[in-house]
Amino acid sequence: MQTKSLSRTRTLAECALMIALGTILAQIKIYELPFGGAVTLLSMLPFILVSFRHGVKWGLATGFVDALLQMLTGFYAPPAGTIPAFIGVILLDYVLAFSLLGTANFFARRFQNRTAGVAVGTAAVCVLRFVCSWVSGAWLWGSYQSSYAWAEGLNVWVYSLIYNGSYMLPELVLTTVAAVLLYKAAPRFFDAQ
Protein backbone atom coordinates (compact mmCIF):
# COMPACT_ATOMS: atom_id res chain seq x y z
CA MET A 1 0.00 0.00 0.00
CA GLN A 2 2.79 2.42 0.90
CA THR A 3 4.63 1.66 -2.36
CA LYS A 4 1.51 2.46 -4.43
CA SER A 5 1.05 5.74 -2.53
CA LEU A 6 4.71 6.61 -3.00
CA SER A 7 4.45 5.82 -6.71
CA ARG A 8 1.37 8.03 -7.10
CA THR A 9 3.08 10.85 -5.22
CA ARG A 10 6.13 10.53 -7.45
CA THR A 11 3.95 10.61 -10.58
CA LEU A 12 2.10 13.69 -9.33
CA ALA A 13 5.41 15.41 -8.58
CA GLU A 14 6.76 14.57 -12.04
CA CYS A 15 3.58 15.85 -13.69
CA ALA A 16 3.77 19.08 -11.67
CA LEU A 17 7.40 19.55 -12.73
CA MET A 18 6.49 18.94 -16.39
CA ILE A 19 3.66 21.48 -16.14
CA ALA A 20 6.09 24.03 -14.71
CA LEU A 21 8.70 23.24 -17.37
CA GLY A 22 6.13 23.44 -20.18
CA THR A 23 4.84 26.77 -18.86
CA ILE A 24 8.36 28.22 -18.76
CA LEU A 25 9.23 26.89 -22.23
CA ALA A 26 5.99 28.37 -23.64
CA GLN A 27 7.25 31.80 -22.62
CA ILE A 28 10.46 31.37 -24.65
CA LYS A 29 9.24 32.22 -28.14
CA ILE A 30 11.37 31.89 -31.25
CA TYR A 31 8.74 33.90 -33.10
CA GLU A 32 5.16 34.88 -32.40
CA LEU A 33 2.28 35.68 -34.71
CA PRO A 34 0.15 38.78 -34.08
CA PHE A 35 -3.17 36.98 -33.48
CA GLY A 36 -1.93 34.07 -31.42
CA GLY A 37 0.37 31.16 -32.08
CA ALA A 38 4.12 30.96 -31.69
CA VAL A 39 7.09 28.74 -32.29
CA THR A 40 8.36 28.06 -28.78
CA LEU A 41 11.35 26.34 -27.29
CA LEU A 42 9.82 22.82 -27.20
CA SER A 43 6.91 23.76 -24.92
CA MET A 44 4.86 20.70 -25.96
CA LEU A 45 7.58 18.15 -25.18
CA PRO A 46 7.04 17.93 -21.38
CA PHE A 47 3.39 16.90 -21.85
CA ILE A 48 4.31 14.37 -24.50
CA LEU A 49 6.91 12.92 -22.11
CA VAL A 50 4.25 12.50 -19.42
CA SER A 51 2.19 10.44 -21.86
CA PHE A 52 5.14 8.18 -22.64
CA ARG A 53 6.19 7.79 -19.00
CA HIS A 54 2.83 7.47 -17.29
CA GLY A 55 0.27 6.74 -19.98
CA VAL A 56 -2.55 8.55 -21.69
CA LYS A 57 -4.63 9.15 -18.55
CA TRP A 58 -1.83 11.08 -16.84
CA GLY A 59 -0.91 12.74 -20.13
CA LEU A 60 -4.46 14.02 -20.68
CA ALA A 61 -4.71 15.29 -17.10
CA THR A 62 -1.36 17.07 -17.31
CA GLY A 63 -2.26 18.56 -20.71
CA PHE A 64 -5.58 19.76 -19.30
CA VAL A 65 -3.84 21.58 -16.44
CA ASP A 66 -1.50 23.11 -19.02
CA ALA A 67 -4.53 24.26 -21.02
CA LEU A 68 -5.86 26.07 -17.95
CA LEU A 69 -2.48 27.72 -17.39
CA GLN A 70 -2.25 28.69 -21.07
CA MET A 71 -5.62 30.43 -20.72
CA LEU A 72 -4.44 32.28 -17.61
CA THR A 73 -1.21 33.45 -19.25
CA GLY A 74 -2.43 34.36 -22.73
CA PHE A 75 -6.16 34.10 -23.40
CA TYR A 76 -7.36 35.83 -26.58
CA ALA A 77 -11.07 36.66 -26.68
CA PRO A 78 -12.77 35.62 -29.93
CA PRO A 79 -13.69 38.39 -32.36
CA ALA A 80 -17.28 37.15 -32.78
CA GLY A 81 -18.23 38.00 -29.22
CA THR A 82 -20.87 35.28 -28.88
CA ILE A 83 -21.17 32.59 -26.22
CA PRO A 84 -20.65 29.76 -28.77
CA ALA A 85 -17.51 31.51 -30.10
CA PHE A 86 -16.23 31.96 -26.55
CA ILE A 87 -16.82 28.26 -25.79
CA GLY A 88 -15.27 27.32 -29.14
CA VAL A 89 -12.08 29.23 -28.34
CA ILE A 90 -11.84 27.64 -24.90
CA LEU A 91 -12.35 24.14 -26.30
CA LEU A 92 -10.41 24.31 -29.57
CA ASP A 93 -7.59 26.73 -28.77
CA TYR A 94 -6.93 25.55 -25.24
CA VAL A 95 -8.64 22.49 -23.72
CA LEU A 96 -8.50 20.12 -26.69
CA ALA A 97 -5.35 21.55 -28.26
CA PHE A 98 -3.22 21.09 -25.14
CA SER A 99 -4.95 18.11 -23.51
CA LEU A 100 -4.55 16.00 -26.65
CA LEU A 101 -0.77 16.29 -26.34
CA GLY A 102 -1.16 13.70 -23.61
CA THR A 103 -2.26 11.03 -26.10
CA ALA A 104 1.19 10.55 -27.66
CA ASN A 105 1.64 7.12 -26.11
CA PHE A 106 -1.68 5.99 -27.62
CA PHE A 107 -0.20 6.44 -31.10
CA ALA A 108 3.30 5.26 -30.17
CA ARG A 109 2.39 1.91 -28.67
CA ARG A 110 1.24 0.59 -32.05
CA PHE A 111 4.89 0.41 -33.16
CA GLN A 112 7.29 -2.35 -32.18
CA ASN A 113 10.20 -0.05 -32.99
CA ARG A 114 10.17 2.36 -30.04
CA THR A 115 12.04 5.11 -31.92
CA ALA A 116 9.41 5.05 -34.68
CA GLY A 117 6.68 5.03 -32.04
CA VAL A 118 8.14 8.07 -30.30
CA ALA A 119 8.42 9.92 -33.62
CA VAL A 120 4.92 9.00 -34.81
CA GLY A 121 3.29 9.58 -31.42
CA THR A 122 4.91 12.99 -31.08
CA ALA A 123 4.09 14.04 -34.64
CA ALA A 124 0.50 12.75 -34.33
CA VAL A 125 -0.30 14.86 -31.28
CA CYS A 126 1.29 17.91 -32.90
CA VAL A 127 -1.00 17.32 -35.90
CA LEU A 128 -4.00 17.04 -33.55
CA ARG A 129 -3.08 20.36 -31.97
CA PHE A 130 -2.72 21.86 -35.46
CA VAL A 131 -6.18 20.57 -36.48
CA CYS A 132 -7.70 22.24 -33.40
CA SER A 133 -6.02 25.53 -34.33
CA TRP A 134 -6.93 25.18 -38.00
CA VAL A 135 -10.63 24.61 -37.30
CA SER A 136 -10.67 27.40 -34.73
CA GLY A 137 -8.85 29.73 -37.12
CA ALA A 138 -11.40 29.20 -39.88
CA TRP A 139 -14.49 29.06 -37.68
CA LEU A 140 -13.71 31.69 -35.04
CA TRP A 141 -10.77 33.82 -36.14
CA GLY A 142 -11.41 34.12 -39.89
CA SER A 143 -12.38 37.77 -39.51
CA TYR A 144 -8.69 38.59 -39.00
CA GLN A 145 -7.95 37.41 -42.52
CA SER A 146 -8.50 40.93 -43.82
CA SER A 147 -5.56 42.10 -41.68
CA TYR A 148 -3.15 40.48 -44.12
CA ALA A 149 -2.78 41.67 -47.70
CA TRP A 150 -1.48 38.23 -48.73
CA ALA A 151 -4.71 36.61 -47.48
CA GLU A 152 -7.11 38.81 -49.44
CA GLY A 153 -9.46 36.67 -51.48
CA LEU A 154 -8.37 33.38 -49.90
CA ASN A 155 -10.90 30.88 -48.64
CA VAL A 156 -11.05 31.16 -44.83
CA TRP A 157 -9.97 27.50 -44.48
CA VAL A 158 -6.92 28.09 -46.67
CA TYR A 159 -6.10 31.24 -44.71
CA SER A 160 -6.31 29.31 -41.45
CA LEU A 161 -4.21 26.49 -42.89
CA ILE A 162 -1.45 28.93 -43.88
CA TYR A 163 -1.61 31.02 -40.70
CA ASN A 164 -1.64 28.10 -38.27
CA GLY A 165 0.72 26.00 -40.36
CA SER A 166 3.29 28.80 -40.26
CA TYR A 167 3.94 28.15 -36.57
CA MET A 168 2.65 24.59 -36.06
CA LEU A 169 4.79 23.00 -38.80
CA PRO A 170 8.05 24.29 -37.26
CA GLU A 171 6.74 23.28 -33.80
CA LEU A 172 5.94 19.78 -35.11
CA VAL A 173 9.38 19.34 -36.65
CA LEU A 174 11.31 20.74 -33.66
CA THR A 175 9.29 18.76 -31.11
CA THR A 176 9.47 15.48 -33.03
CA VAL A 177 13.21 15.77 -33.63
CA ALA A 178 13.80 16.70 -29.98
CA ALA A 179 11.67 13.77 -28.76
CA VAL A 180 13.55 11.28 -30.93
CA LEU A 181 16.96 12.70 -29.91
CA LEU A 182 15.97 12.63 -26.23
CA TYR A 183 14.75 9.05 -26.62
CA LYS A 184 18.04 8.04 -28.25
CA ALA A 185 20.06 9.78 -25.50
CA ALA A 186 17.95 8.73 -22.50
CA PRO A 187 15.37 6.03 -23.30
CA ARG A 188 14.56 5.63 -19.60
CA PHE A 189 12.68 8.97 -19.71
CA PHE A 190 10.17 7.30 -22.03
CA ASP A 191 9.55 4.18 -19.98
CA ALA A 192 6.68 3.85 -17.56
CA GLN A 193 7.84 4.35 -14.01
CSV table of C-alpha atoms in Angstrom, one decimal, residues 16-181:
chain,number,residue,atom,x,y,z
A,16,ALA,CA,3.8,19.1,-11.7
A,17,LEU,CA,7.4,19.5,-12.7
A,18,MET,CA,6.5,18.9,-16.4
A,19,ILE,CA,3.7,21.5,-16.1
A,20,ALA,CA,6.1,24.0,-14.7
A,21,LEU,CA,8.7,23.2,-17.4
A,22,GLY,CA,6.1,23.4,-20.2
A,23,THR,CA,4.8,26.8,-18.9
A,24,ILE,CA,8.4,28.2,-18.8
A,25,LEU,CA,9.2,26.9,-22.2
A,26,ALA,CA,6.0,28.4,-23.6
A,27,GLN,CA,7.2,31.8,-22.6
A,28,ILE,CA,10.5,31.4,-24.7
A,29,LYS,CA,9.2,32.2,-28.1
A,30,ILE,CA,11.4,31.9,-31.2
A,31,TYR,CA,8.7,33.9,-33.1
A,32,GLU,CA,5.2,34.9,-32.4
A,33,LEU,CA,2.3,35.7,-34.7
A,34,PRO,CA,0.1,38.8,-34.1
A,35,PHE,CA,-3.2,37.0,-33.5
A,36,GLY,CA,-1.9,34.1,-31.4
A,37,GLY,CA,0.4,31.2,-32.1
A,38,ALA,CA,4.1,31.0,-31.7
A,39,VAL,CA,7.1,28.7,-32.3
A,40,THR,CA,8.4,28.1,-28.8
A,41,LEU,CA,11.4,26.3,-27.3
A,42,LEU,CA,9.8,22.8,-27.2
A,43,SER,CA,6.9,23.8,-24.9
A,44,MET,CA,4.9,20.7,-26.0
A,45,LEU,CA,7.6,18.2,-25.2
A,46,PRO,CA,7.0,17.9,-21.4
A,47,PHE,CA,3.4,16.9,-21.9
A,48,ILE,CA,4.3,14.4,-24.5
A,49,LEU,CA,6.9,12.9,-22.1
A,50,VAL,CA,4.2,12.5,-19.4
A,51,SER,CA,2.2,10.4,-21.9
A,52,PHE,CA,5.1,8.2,-22.6
A,53,ARG,CA,6.2,7.8,-19.0
A,54,HIS,CA,2.8,7.5,-17.3
A,55,GLY,CA,0.3,6.7,-20.0
A,56,VAL,CA,-2.6,8.5,-21.7
A,57,LYS,CA,-4.6,9.1,-18.5
A,58,TRP,CA,-1.8,11.1,-16.8
A,59,GLY,CA,-0.9,12.7,-20.1
A,60,LEU,CA,-4.5,14.0,-20.7
A,61,ALA,CA,-4.7,15.3,-17.1
A,62,THR,CA,-1.4,17.1,-17.3
A,63,GLY,CA,-2.3,18.6,-20.7
A,64,PHE,CA,-5.6,19.8,-19.3
A,65,VAL,CA,-3.8,21.6,-16.4
A,66,ASP,CA,-1.5,23.1,-19.0
A,67,ALA,CA,-4.5,24.3,-21.0
A,68,LEU,CA,-5.9,26.1,-18.0
A,69,LEU,CA,-2.5,27.7,-17.4
A,70,GLN,CA,-2.2,28.7,-21.1
A,71,MET,CA,-5.6,30.4,-20.7
A,72,LEU,CA,-4.4,32.3,-17.6
A,73,THR,CA,-1.2,33.4,-19.2
A,74,GLY,CA,-2.4,34.4,-22.7
A,75,PHE,CA,-6.2,34.1,-23.4
A,76,TYR,CA,-7.4,35.8,-26.6
A,77,ALA,CA,-11.1,36.7,-26.7
A,78,PRO,CA,-12.8,35.6,-29.9
A,79,PRO,CA,-13.7,38.4,-32.4
A,80,ALA,CA,-17.3,37.2,-32.8
A,81,GLY,CA,-18.2,38.0,-29.2
A,82,THR,CA,-20.9,35.3,-28.9
A,83,ILE,CA,-21.2,32.6,-26.2
A,84,PRO,CA,-20.6,29.8,-28.8
A,85,ALA,CA,-17.5,31.5,-30.1
A,86,PHE,CA,-16.2,32.0,-26.6
A,87,ILE,CA,-16.8,28.3,-25.8
A,88,GLY,CA,-15.3,27.3,-29.1
A,89,VAL,CA,-12.1,29.2,-28.3
A,90,ILE,CA,-11.8,27.6,-24.9
A,91,LEU,CA,-12.3,24.1,-26.3
A,92,LEU,CA,-10.4,24.3,-29.6
A,93,ASP,CA,-7.6,26.7,-28.8
A,94,TYR,CA,-6.9,25.5,-25.2
A,95,VAL,CA,-8.6,22.5,-23.7
A,96,LEU,CA,-8.5,20.1,-26.7
A,97,ALA,CA,-5.3,21.5,-28.3
A,98,PHE,CA,-3.2,21.1,-25.1
A,99,SER,CA,-5.0,18.1,-23.5
A,100,LEU,CA,-4.5,16.0,-26.6
A,101,LEU,CA,-0.8,16.3,-26.3
A,102,GLY,CA,-1.2,13.7,-23.6
A,103,THR,CA,-2.3,11.0,-26.1
A,104,ALA,CA,1.2,10.5,-27.7
A,105,ASN,CA,1.6,7.1,-26.1
A,106,PHE,CA,-1.7,6.0,-27.6
A,107,PHE,CA,-0.2,6.4,-31.1
A,108,ALA,CA,3.3,5.3,-30.2
A,109,ARG,CA,2.4,1.9,-28.7
A,110,ARG,CA,1.2,0.6,-32.0
A,111,PHE,CA,4.9,0.4,-33.2
A,112,GLN,CA,7.3,-2.3,-32.2
A,113,ASN,CA,10.2,-0.1,-33.0
A,114,ARG,CA,10.2,2.4,-30.0
A,115,THR,CA,12.0,5.1,-31.9
A,116,ALA,CA,9.4,5.1,-34.7
A,117,GLY,CA,6.7,5.0,-32.0
A,118,VAL,CA,8.1,8.1,-30.3
A,119,ALA,CA,8.4,9.9,-33.6
A,120,VAL,CA,4.9,9.0,-34.8
A,121,GLY,CA,3.3,9.6,-31.4
A,122,THR,CA,4.9,13.0,-31.1
A,123,ALA,CA,4.1,14.0,-34.6
A,124,ALA,CA,0.5,12.7,-34.3
A,125,VAL,CA,-0.3,14.9,-31.3
A,126,CYS,CA,1.3,17.9,-32.9
A,127,VAL,CA,-1.0,17.3,-35.9
A,128,LEU,CA,-4.0,17.0,-33.5
A,129,ARG,CA,-3.1,20.4,-32.0
A,130,PHE,CA,-2.7,21.9,-35.5
A,131,VAL,CA,-6.2,20.6,-36.5
A,132,CYS,CA,-7.7,22.2,-33.4
A,133,SER,CA,-6.0,25.5,-34.3
A,134,TRP,CA,-6.9,25.2,-38.0
A,135,VAL,CA,-10.6,24.6,-37.3
A,136,SER,CA,-10.7,27.4,-34.7
A,137,GLY,CA,-8.9,29.7,-37.1
A,138,ALA,CA,-11.4,29.2,-39.9
A,139,TRP,CA,-14.5,29.1,-37.7
A,140,LEU,CA,-13.7,31.7,-35.0
A,141,TRP,CA,-10.8,33.8,-36.1
A,142,GLY,CA,-11.4,34.1,-39.9
A,143,SER,CA,-12.4,37.8,-39.5
A,144,TYR,CA,-8.7,38.6,-39.0
A,145,GLN,CA,-7.9,37.4,-42.5
A,146,SER,CA,-8.5,40.9,-43.8
A,147,SER,CA,-5.6,42.1,-41.7
A,148,TYR,CA,-3.1,40.5,-44.1
A,149,ALA,CA,-2.8,41.7,-47.7
A,150,TRP,CA,-1.5,38.2,-48.7
A,151,ALA,CA,-4.7,36.6,-47.5
A,152,GLU,CA,-7.1,38.8,-49.4
A,153,GLY,CA,-9.5,36.7,-51.5
A,154,LEU,CA,-8.4,33.4,-49.9
A,155,ASN,CA,-10.9,30.9,-48.6
A,156,VAL,CA,-11.0,31.2,-44.8
A,157,TRP,CA,-10.0,27.5,-44.5
A,158,VAL,CA,-6.9,28.1,-46.7
A,159,TYR,CA,-6.1,31.2,-44.7
A,160,SER,CA,-6.3,29.3,-41.4
A,161,LEU,CA,-4.2,26.5,-42.9
A,162,ILE,CA,-1.4,28.9,-43.9
A,163,TYR,CA,-1.6,31.0,-40.7
A,164,ASN,CA,-1.6,28.1,-38.3
A,165,GLY,CA,0.7,26.0,-40.4
A,166,SER,CA,3.3,28.8,-40.3
A,167,TYR,CA,3.9,28.1,-36.6
A,168,MET,CA,2.6,24.6,-36.1
A,169,LEU,CA,4.8,23.0,-38.8
A,170,PRO,CA,8.1,24.3,-37.3
A,171,GLU,CA,6.7,23.3,-33.8
A,172,LEU,CA,5.9,19.8,-35.1
A,173,VAL,CA,9.4,19.3,-36.7
A,174,LEU,CA,11.3,20.7,-33.7
A,175,THR,CA,9.3,18.8,-31.1
A,176,THR,CA,9.5,15.5,-33.0
A,177,VAL,CA,13.2,15.8,-33.6
A,178,ALA,CA,13.8,16.7,-30.0
A,179,ALA,CA,11.7,13.8,-28.8
A,180,VAL,CA,13.6,11.3,-30.9
A,181,LEU,CA,17.0,12.7,-29.9
